[in-house]
Amino acid sequence: MSAAHTWRLVGPWYRWPRPGHPDDGRVAPPAIQKFAGADFITRFLAEPQRSLQYDEQIDVVQSHDLVPARGLSGKLATLFALDARGQPLAKGSPETAYRARLAPGALRKLFQSTHDRHYLVCCELHCDEPGFPRVARQRVCQAGFVLRRRRSVLPPGLDAAAVEAQAAPVRHAEADWLDLCTLQATAEDAMLTAAQRDAAARRLDDLAAQAGLPDGASLLASRRADLARQRQGFVDWQRAQGVRTEIDGWFPLGHGSSVRRGEWRLLDAVAQAADITSGEQTYPLHALVPDPRLPTHDAAGRCFWYGVVPTQDLQHDVQGQPHLDDLHTYELRCFVRAHHDCPGRRGLQPDCHGPLTWSRATEAFRLAPHFDVQGSANRPVTIKMPDLRDLAAQAAARPRGRLSPVRFVQPQHLSPKELGGEAVCSFSIPLITIIALFLLNLFLPVVVFLFQVWFLLAFRFCIPPQIKIAMDVDAALAVTPPGVDFEADLEVQAQGLADSAEALRKLFLEGGDDSPQTLVDRIHEDTGNDDEIHLDDLDNNALASIGQNFADAKALAPAADGGLQPPEVGEVLLEEPHVDPVWSPRRSA
């Protein structure tokens, strides 16, 4: 074999529809594999196909769908609801109130390394001949990949509003499907009570019966198939309208490893397959050479390559816009260069200018922002607040300043009246932590109320103390959504229970029929503080938030020490199932 144009750079055999079958491999694009943990390279080298599964609800770019907020009235409706444009609905507005639902799309999302997610692009090199034999690794002069940006260009006469109108039904179907998946997950969640699971299962079966299907599993399968058809229909519509995709390549400005500036340039069809010596930024592919003593290794008998997918860097253009962000869509293309027939240049990489072979583009993807809620949850952080009694004892036992290691040097001392000279102040880390938490708790309700973003309270989860109150208090709190400012005449009804905010407040102050002890009494008992507590002045939003905490705590499983077991955070890690090749690899002649 002497002509490199007969080479095929394709995805790894275990990601082909029929693992290892040549007919499937010839058109397979390189695969982007997902991993967790800092030792992902070591684990990949040992068993390449052992990567994590992509979750079809989490590892995708998500949007939101607006639906009418039925069953809500007055202040409750305007608190959470949006108008038809997705903006907060003004109080007293006659417009129909809408609420937002999450709609997971089909576009892949890659998380950041700070989210404990890492990605490798993997490919194999074969000869495009009968049997699809591998290429000898020694014949490859250079291997790498490029990261390119995709942009959709609308034809004349087609505006963004028309595209949005065409995409709206797809998002609605995505949100409906997610609602069903959430209902099924609730029915199978072992952390919930049997009554909660049974209620979710009955609701799922009722929806299936309304659709004329035997059970919830059939309903989910039907909705999934409908969603796939709608997504394909949207793609076909774009193609029929003449929507095209343009590809940009990143070209660094300058030379050397310290270059941080560059620019995106449009690549035409010729430039996309041109020689990489044109100046486009490349990333290396590394050869995976398995231990010859392991004949069953996934890369045994194959010309296997992999590279680390960049999800962040420090490069930017001349306007200061970052090279990589969460707003644009990207793709990867791998390449290999064959050794030229002439002698190579010693000590240079590449050592010759042999012909280039490109792979197909990988699946398109976007990058998650650094503060992505789902990504950040993959790295739980526990901060143990200091015990004030211990701090008091330690402060009394040590000279002043001995426990203050954080030093602030102020060239000009700031005072309310005038600037003074240099000042040096030392602080203890527990003091800084306590003040920071105090400010968070102080300003959280201010920000939530000022900007009417009550839904942000859902991102705060507190396990309340084990306060024993009447069961009717617990039942009333369990149906109280977070952050709702209930009017006294607004009834909260669920499963036959009807209580107004005034009745709820009365239970806090006077107790119930089953227990004469009030919340005020329990606070006095637990804290030893006999100061008068005016719960009647407590805002209803605080009562509702406390109620949500009690409801969340009720759903928690008991821990071994008799307390409450916190819920799981982050994504559940599931590995791709192991597959065996249906066709043994053949060596190149």
XYZ file of C-alpha atoms in Angstrom:
589
model
C 0.000 0.000 0.000
C 1.574 3.284 -1.115
C -1.290 5.769 -1.453
C -2.503 7.387 1.745
C -5.772 8.443 0.123
C -6.983 4.854 0.603
C -6.816 5.285 4.358
C -9.917 5.679 6.522
C -9.768 7.436 9.899
C -12.905 6.307 11.738
C -14.350 5.930 15.229
C -13.369 3.106 17.597
C -14.782 -0.312 16.752
C -16.791 -0.657 19.984
C -18.898 2.392 19.049
C -19.916 1.039 15.627
C -23.557 -0.132 15.305
C -22.201 -3.650 14.825
C -19.000 -3.666 16.889
C -16.010 -4.373 14.669
C -17.996 -4.944 11.460
C -16.143 -3.305 8.496
C -19.289 -2.103 6.740
C -20.285 -0.078 9.793
C -16.784 1.178 10.512
C -16.194 2.824 7.145
C -18.678 5.614 7.890
C -18.220 5.883 11.676
C -17.096 9.329 12.944
C -14.601 9.625 15.819
C -16.219 9.144 19.222
C -16.101 11.592 22.132
C -15.951 9.480 25.287
C -16.889 10.759 28.721
C -15.027 10.138 31.991
C -15.007 11.207 35.637
C -12.074 11.354 38.039
C -8.533 12.649 37.698
C -7.159 9.204 36.739
C -9.307 8.879 33.598
C -6.290 8.496 31.273
C -4.946 5.533 33.245
C -8.320 3.812 33.252
C -8.830 4.504 29.563
C -5.468 3.004 28.596
C -6.304 -0.140 30.541
C -9.796 -0.556 29.014
C -10.636 1.987 26.282
C -14.327 1.163 25.907
C -14.978 1.563 29.626
C -16.304 5.134 29.568
C -19.410 6.745 31.031
C -22.800 6.765 29.393
C -24.272 10.033 28.202
C -27.485 10.919 30.004
C -30.150 12.047 27.527
C -31.532 14.522 30.054
C -28.303 15.935 31.525
C -25.583 15.707 28.849
C -27.555 17.820 26.392
C -28.123 21.524 25.894
C -31.343 22.471 27.647
C -33.872 25.190 26.932
C -37.301 25.962 28.383
C -40.871 25.645 27.209
C -43.715 27.943 28.262
C -47.151 26.544 29.074
C -50.213 28.262 30.584
C -50.098 28.282 34.383
C -53.507 26.757 34.995
C -55.087 26.510 38.410
C -53.213 29.511 39.802
C -54.817 32.805 40.730
C -53.981 36.264 41.976
C -50.646 36.725 43.651
C -49.710 33.072 43.461
C -49.986 33.152 39.657
C -47.955 36.315 39.167
C -45.237 35.181 41.556
C -43.841 32.362 39.453
C -45.483 33.011 36.091
C -44.155 34.540 32.857
C -45.845 36.215 29.949
C -45.912 34.803 26.422
C -42.481 36.352 25.735
C -40.869 34.642 28.713
C -40.646 37.821 30.822
C -41.944 38.048 34.419
C -45.645 38.789 34.407
C -46.443 42.165 35.935
C -48.708 42.165 38.957
C -52.300 42.813 38.011
C -51.610 42.149 34.334
C -54.598 40.804 32.383
C -52.336 38.609 30.262
C -52.377 34.848 30.539
C -49.772 33.582 33.003
C -47.203 31.073 31.798
C -44.741 28.882 33.624
C -41.401 27.586 32.357
C -40.600 23.873 31.962
C -37.185 22.404 31.252
C -36.806 21.010 27.726
C -33.718 18.810 27.112
C -32.617 19.094 23.488
C -30.639 16.789 21.209
C -27.390 18.807 21.063
C -24.568 17.297 23.118
C -23.215 19.272 26.095
C -19.675 18.776 27.431
C -18.996 19.786 31.021
C -15.868 21.477 32.321
C -12.991 19.757 34.081
C -14.010 21.726 37.192
C -17.251 19.702 37.022
C -15.207 16.487 37.312
C -15.965 15.532 33.713
C -13.298 14.811 31.110
C -13.536 13.829 27.457
C -11.348 11.967 24.961
C -11.762 11.830 21.195
C -10.926 8.331 19.916
C -10.392 6.957 16.414
C -8.807 4.136 14.441
C -6.866 4.084 11.158
C -7.753 1.487 8.521
C -7.051 0.733 4.863
C -10.141 1.134 2.681
C -9.835 -2.367 1.216
C -11.787 -5.615 1.574
C -11.644 -6.762 5.176
C -10.933 -3.197 6.370
C -7.375 -4.004 7.596
C -5.560 -1.688 9.961
C -2.674 0.582 8.936
C 0.703 -0.094 10.503
C 1.324 2.568 13.131
C 4.878 3.138 11.868
C 3.509 4.545 8.613
C 1.923 7.526 10.391
C 4.041 10.670 10.426
C 1.701 12.933 12.396
C -1.696 12.598 14.119
C -3.925 15.277 15.612
C -7.304 16.962 15.546
C -8.796 20.422 15.125
C -11.650 22.105 16.974
C -13.972 24.077 14.705
C -16.994 26.275 15.231
C -20.348 25.716 13.507
C -22.693 28.578 12.590
C -26.171 28.323 11.112
C -26.871 30.889 8.377
C -30.470 31.715 7.469
C -31.362 32.309 3.823
C -32.877 35.637 2.704
C -36.526 35.885 3.658
C -36.261 33.573 6.681
C -35.930 35.314 10.034
C -35.224 34.030 13.531
C -38.880 34.401 14.543
C -39.943 31.859 11.906
C -37.298 29.406 13.103
C -38.419 29.938 16.696
C -42.037 29.263 15.765
C -41.006 26.030 14.018
C -38.888 24.922 16.994
C -41.561 25.642 19.636
C -43.513 22.369 19.119
C -40.279 20.401 19.396
C -39.434 22.045 22.716
C -42.968 21.393 23.921
C -42.583 17.689 23.087
C -39.201 17.615 24.830
C -40.692 19.145 27.986
C -43.636 16.702 27.912
C -41.257 13.770 27.595
C -39.118 15.059 30.492
C -42.220 15.400 32.672
C -43.028 11.742 32.028
C -39.433 10.701 32.776
C -39.549 12.647 36.045
C -42.814 10.974 36.958
C -41.314 7.556 36.284
C -38.197 8.403 38.312
C -40.426 9.455 41.223
C -42.278 6.146 41.031
C -38.954 4.272 41.270
C -37.148 6.484 43.825
C -36.333 4.406 46.891
C -35.656 7.596 48.889
C -39.352 8.494 48.785
C -42.171 6.983 50.770
C -44.324 4.178 49.378
C -47.301 6.533 49.197
C -45.366 9.033 47.105
C -44.111 6.325 44.747
C -47.578 4.809 44.386
C -49.122 8.218 43.626
C -46.584 8.829 40.852
C -47.115 5.347 39.409
C -50.909 5.808 39.375
C -50.549 9.173 37.665
C -48.320 7.615 34.994
C -50.779 4.778 34.406
C -53.659 7.276 34.156
C -51.824 9.239 31.470
C -51.120 6.005 29.602
C -54.798 5.040 29.750
C -55.806 8.445 28.399
C -53.463 7.851 25.465
C -54.888 4.362 24.868
C -51.708 2.563 25.952
C -51.415 -0.326 28.439
C -48.885 1.127 30.885
C -46.428 3.916 31.633
C -43.502 2.197 29.894
C -45.474 2.058 26.644
C -46.371 5.724 27.020
C -42.714 6.702 27.482
C -41.665 4.675 24.435
C -44.423 6.232 22.350
C -43.510 9.776 23.411
C -39.821 9.098 22.742
C -40.615 7.932 19.195
C -42.844 10.964 18.605
C -40.093 13.259 19.836
C -37.543 11.674 17.488
C -39.897 12.212 14.551
C -40.475 15.846 15.471
C -36.753 16.506 15.802
C -36.088 14.932 12.404
C -38.959 16.936 10.932
C -37.377 20.150 12.205
C -34.056 19.193 10.603
C -35.810 18.409 7.314
C -37.619 21.750 7.457
C -34.322 23.618 7.888
C -32.861 21.762 4.932
C -35.899 22.559 2.794
C -35.699 26.251 3.746
C -32.055 26.454 2.721
C -30.516 26.894 6.167
C -26.830 26.135 5.790
C -23.966 25.582 8.205
C -20.704 27.488 7.995
C -17.508 26.211 9.596
C -14.905 28.450 11.248
C -11.344 27.504 12.132
C -9.240 29.073 14.903
C -5.961 30.663 13.812
C -3.530 31.867 16.494
C -1.997 35.304 15.924
C 1.736 35.042 16.443
C 4.129 32.188 17.108
C 5.248 30.148 20.080
C 3.532 28.372 22.943
C 2.752 31.627 24.772
C 0.383 32.919 22.079
C -2.974 33.778 23.644
C -4.660 35.714 20.834
C -6.250 34.381 17.694
C -9.257 34.710 15.419
C -11.999 32.611 13.881
C -11.843 32.423 10.083
C -14.445 31.069 7.730
C -13.382 27.835 6.053
C -14.799 26.917 2.674
C -15.076 23.316 1.511
C -11.517 23.382 0.144
C -10.031 24.934 3.270
C -11.730 22.403 5.534
C -9.782 19.568 3.902
C -6.614 21.566 3.209
C -3.226 20.941 4.741
C -2.998 21.921 8.404
C 0.222 23.833 7.674
C -2.098 26.738 6.737
C -1.866 27.875 10.366
C -5.020 26.459 11.946
C -4.595 25.450 15.593
C -4.230 21.708 16.131
C -4.230 19.398 19.137
C -2.226 16.159 19.362
C -3.527 12.627 19.020
C -1.616 9.966 20.936
C -1.140 6.382 19.875
C -2.564 3.758 22.215
C -0.095 0.857 22.167
C -1.551 -2.040 24.203
C 0.533 -4.501 26.149
C 1.336 -7.338 23.700
C 0.693 -9.801 26.536
C -3.002 -8.779 26.527
C -4.503 -10.194 23.324
C -8.035 -9.269 24.425
C -7.227 -5.578 24.933
C -9.659 -3.276 23.093
C -6.798 -1.804 21.026
C -5.025 -5.102 20.307
C -4.363 -5.555 16.582
C -5.539 -2.019 15.790
C -4.040 1.380 14.969
C -5.733 3.280 17.784
C -5.443 7.040 18.563
C -6.873 9.311 21.261
C -6.659 12.952 22.351
C -7.904 15.103 25.230
C -10.829 17.331 24.214
C -10.236 20.962 25.314
C -13.196 22.445 27.198
C -11.465 25.650 28.343
C -8.342 27.680 27.614
C -6.970 31.207 27.986
C -7.088 32.213 24.324
C -9.174 35.126 23.054
C -9.591 37.286 19.985
C -8.511 40.914 19.597
C -11.843 42.111 21.049
C -11.303 40.021 24.174
C -13.955 37.433 23.297
C -12.943 33.947 24.541
C -11.883 31.236 22.124
C -14.273 28.762 23.772
C -17.601 29.696 25.348
C -21.013 28.191 26.108
C -22.832 30.124 23.361
C -21.408 28.558 20.210
C -21.503 25.067 18.733
C -18.301 23.147 18.017
C -17.124 19.950 16.344
C -13.855 18.003 16.110
C -12.115 16.541 13.060
C -9.165 14.186 13.377
C -6.353 13.791 10.847
C -3.283 11.639 10.211
C -0.371 12.325 7.896
C 1.387 9.516 6.070
C 5.154 9.335 5.779
C 6.409 10.701 2.485
C 8.461 8.461 0.254
C 11.429 10.821 0.524
C 13.685 10.797 3.619
C 12.256 12.597 6.608
C 13.689 15.668 8.292
C 15.440 14.550 11.418
C 14.237 16.104 14.673
C 11.200 17.888 13.187
C 7.506 17.218 13.773
C 6.106 16.383 11.325
C 9.268 15.120 9.690
C 7.788 15.209 6.168
C 4.923 16.613 4.152
C 3.162 13.387 3.252
C -0.505 13.251 2.240
C -3.203 13.997 4.822
C -6.254 11.907 5.717
C -9.207 13.527 7.501
C -11.923 11.852 9.531
C -15.571 12.814 9.450
C -16.669 15.463 11.947
C -17.685 14.304 15.390
C -21.128 15.004 16.749
C -21.711 18.709 17.354
C -21.527 19.939 20.938
C -21.586 22.961 23.193
C -19.670 23.594 26.383
C -21.325 23.972 29.768
C -20.753 27.290 31.556
C -18.498 27.210 34.589
C -21.427 27.772 36.970
C -23.683 25.181 35.357
C -25.987 23.939 38.117
C -25.877 20.274 37.114
C -22.142 20.336 36.469
C -21.300 22.075 39.743
C -23.331 19.456 41.627
C -20.827 16.810 40.492
C -18.253 18.276 42.898
C -19.940 18.465 46.316
C -18.280 20.773 48.830
C -18.916 20.527 52.582
C -18.030 23.504 54.780
C -18.290 22.787 58.496
C -19.168 25.963 60.340
C -17.227 26.480 63.594
C -18.882 25.848 66.940
C -19.270 29.181 68.723
C -18.667 27.603 72.131
C -15.383 26.127 70.939
C -14.382 29.478 69.476
C -15.133 31.224 72.751
C -13.050 28.697 74.695
C -10.117 28.923 72.269
C -10.211 32.715 72.209
C -9.983 32.779 76.006
C -7.052 30.331 76.059
C -4.794 32.013 73.471
C -3.232 35.484 73.318
C -4.991 37.908 71.022
C -3.780 37.645 67.424
C -2.374 34.122 67.742
C -5.454 32.659 65.992
C -5.681 35.261 63.193
C -3.535 34.031 60.290
C -5.217 36.001 57.474
C -3.473 39.372 57.174
C -4.810 42.344 55.219
C -2.336 45.131 54.427
C -4.021 48.421 53.503
C -1.711 51.074 52.002
C -4.369 53.643 52.929
C -6.571 52.961 55.918
C -10.240 53.641 55.120
C -12.249 55.430 57.776
C -15.615 57.210 57.619
C -13.963 60.642 57.967
C -10.618 60.531 56.168
C -7.877 58.361 54.692
C -5.276 57.296 57.187
C -1.848 55.740 56.890
C -0.975 52.095 56.346
C -2.941 49.620 58.438
C -2.430 45.904 58.995
C -5.339 43.816 60.265
C -5.345 40.083 60.952
C -8.463 37.928 60.940
C -9.295 34.366 61.865
C -10.673 32.132 59.107
C -13.694 31.055 61.241
C -14.573 34.737 61.723
C -14.488 35.363 57.959
C -16.620 32.275 57.335
C -19.247 33.224 59.916
C -19.587 36.769 58.571
C -19.792 35.501 54.983
C -22.608 33.078 55.846
C -24.382 35.801 57.806
C -24.282 38.131 54.789
C -25.551 35.342 52.523
C -28.533 34.692 54.784
C -29.109 38.436 55.187
C -29.148 39.354 51.520
C -30.722 36.196 50.077
C -34.308 37.198 50.939
C -33.584 40.795 49.876
C -32.434 39.764 46.414
C -35.221 37.210 46.020
C -37.876 39.752 46.980
C -36.365 42.711 45.103
C -36.118 40.914 41.774
C -39.059 38.533 42.342
C -36.897 35.464 41.690
C -38.542 33.177 44.231
C -37.612 30.064 42.266
C -33.995 30.553 43.403
C -35.049 29.256 46.813
C -35.278 25.811 45.203
C -31.461 25.804 45.011
C -31.243 26.003 48.797
C -31.816 22.743 50.631
C -31.844 22.806 54.438
C -32.333 19.888 56.792
C -34.345 21.391 59.661
C -33.959 20.384 63.318
C -36.140 17.538 64.496
C -39.001 19.620 65.880
C -41.962 17.577 67.107
C -45.159 19.430 66.257
C -48.679 18.238 65.674
C -49.164 16.042 62.658
C -51.619 18.505 61.150
C -48.863 21.156 61.136
C -46.578 18.770 59.298
C -49.309 17.956 56.785
C -50.050 21.619 56.144
C -46.379 22.443 55.643
C -45.846 19.537 53.287
C -48.087 21.112 50.646
C -46.640 24.616 50.968
C -44.442 25.590 47.997
C -41.272 27.611 48.715
C -41.339 31.364 48.794
C -45.069 31.905 48.181
C -46.545 34.936 49.931
C -49.915 33.470 50.898
C -52.809 35.754 51.587
C -54.962 34.867 54.557
C -57.895 34.009 52.333
C -55.877 31.889 49.879
C -56.488 28.238 50.698
C -53.891 25.533 50.244
C -55.626 22.306 49.266
C -54.101 18.896 48.766
C -55.523 15.421 49.355
C -58.580 16.806 51.133
C -56.592 19.129 53.409
C -57.582 22.811 53.368
C -55.703 25.344 55.474
C -55.271 29.068 55.060
C -52.111 30.910 55.952
C -53.845 32.278 59.052
C -54.677 28.751 60.229
C -51.112 27.678 59.528
C -49.781 30.528 61.643
C -52.184 29.576 64.444
C -50.801 26.036 64.536
C -47.302 27.448 64.981
C -48.389 29.649 67.865
C -50.948 27.468 69.665
C -50.034 23.919 68.703
C -52.470 21.258 67.592
C -54.859 18.771 69.075
C -52.211 16.031 69.276
C -49.517 18.145 70.889
C -49.961 21.213 73.102
C -46.299 22.172 72.610
C -45.860 25.032 70.121
C -42.891 25.871 67.954
C -42.131 28.780 70.264
C -42.006 26.424 73.256
C -39.615 24.077 71.450
C -37.295 26.934 70.486
C -37.178 28.047 74.117
C -36.512 24.472 75.236
C -33.734 23.796 72.728
C -31.926 27.119 72.987
C -32.487 28.045 76.618
C -33.421 31.516 75.428
C -36.455 32.932 77.222
C -36.734 36.067 75.084
C -40.151 36.699 73.620
C -40.496 35.428 70.068
C -43.019 37.187 67.852
C -43.873 34.574 65.280
C -47.028 36.502 64.487
C -44.797 39.092 62.799
C -43.039 36.445 60.720
C -43.545 36.961 56.985
C -45.542 34.288 55.196
C -42.655 33.746 52.784
C -40.532 32.558 55.693
C -43.272 30.187 56.817
C -43.561 28.756 53.310
C -39.805 28.275 53.056
C -39.739 26.489 56.429
C -42.593 24.354 55.189
C -40.655 23.299 52.111
C -37.714 22.323 54.322
C -39.989 20.114 56.419
C -41.485 18.566 53.266
C -38.035 17.839 51.842
C -36.883 16.359 55.125
C -39.899 14.055 55.234
C -38.768 12.485 51.965
C -35.289 11.675 53.293
C -34.329 8.213 54.443
C -33.184 7.836 58.080
C -29.439 7.562 58.608
C -27.697 4.948 60.729
C -27.253 7.406 63.605
C -30.965 8.142 63.720
C -30.703 11.449 61.874
C -31.564 12.160 58.256
C -29.670 10.930 55.233
C -29.010 13.870 52.834
C -30.126 13.316 49.227
C -27.698 12.308 46.519
C -26.152 15.154 44.566
C -24.656 15.191 41.102
C -25.119 12.781 38.248
C -25.401 9.034 38.751
C -22.427 7.475 36.939
C -23.289 4.613 34.589
C -20.688 2.963 32.389
C -21.174 1.953 28.798
C -21.947 -1.783 28.514
C -19.045 -3.968 27.442
C -19.185 -5.228 23.848
C -17.190 -7.829 21.928
C -16.220 -7.498 18.258
C -18.238 -9.392 15.684
C -15.291 -9.251 13.257
C -11.658 -9.912 14.172
C -9.227 -7.138 13.146
C -7.023 -7.809 10.127
C -3.502 -6.608 9.688
C -2.416 -4.555 6.716
C -0.455 -6.399 4.048
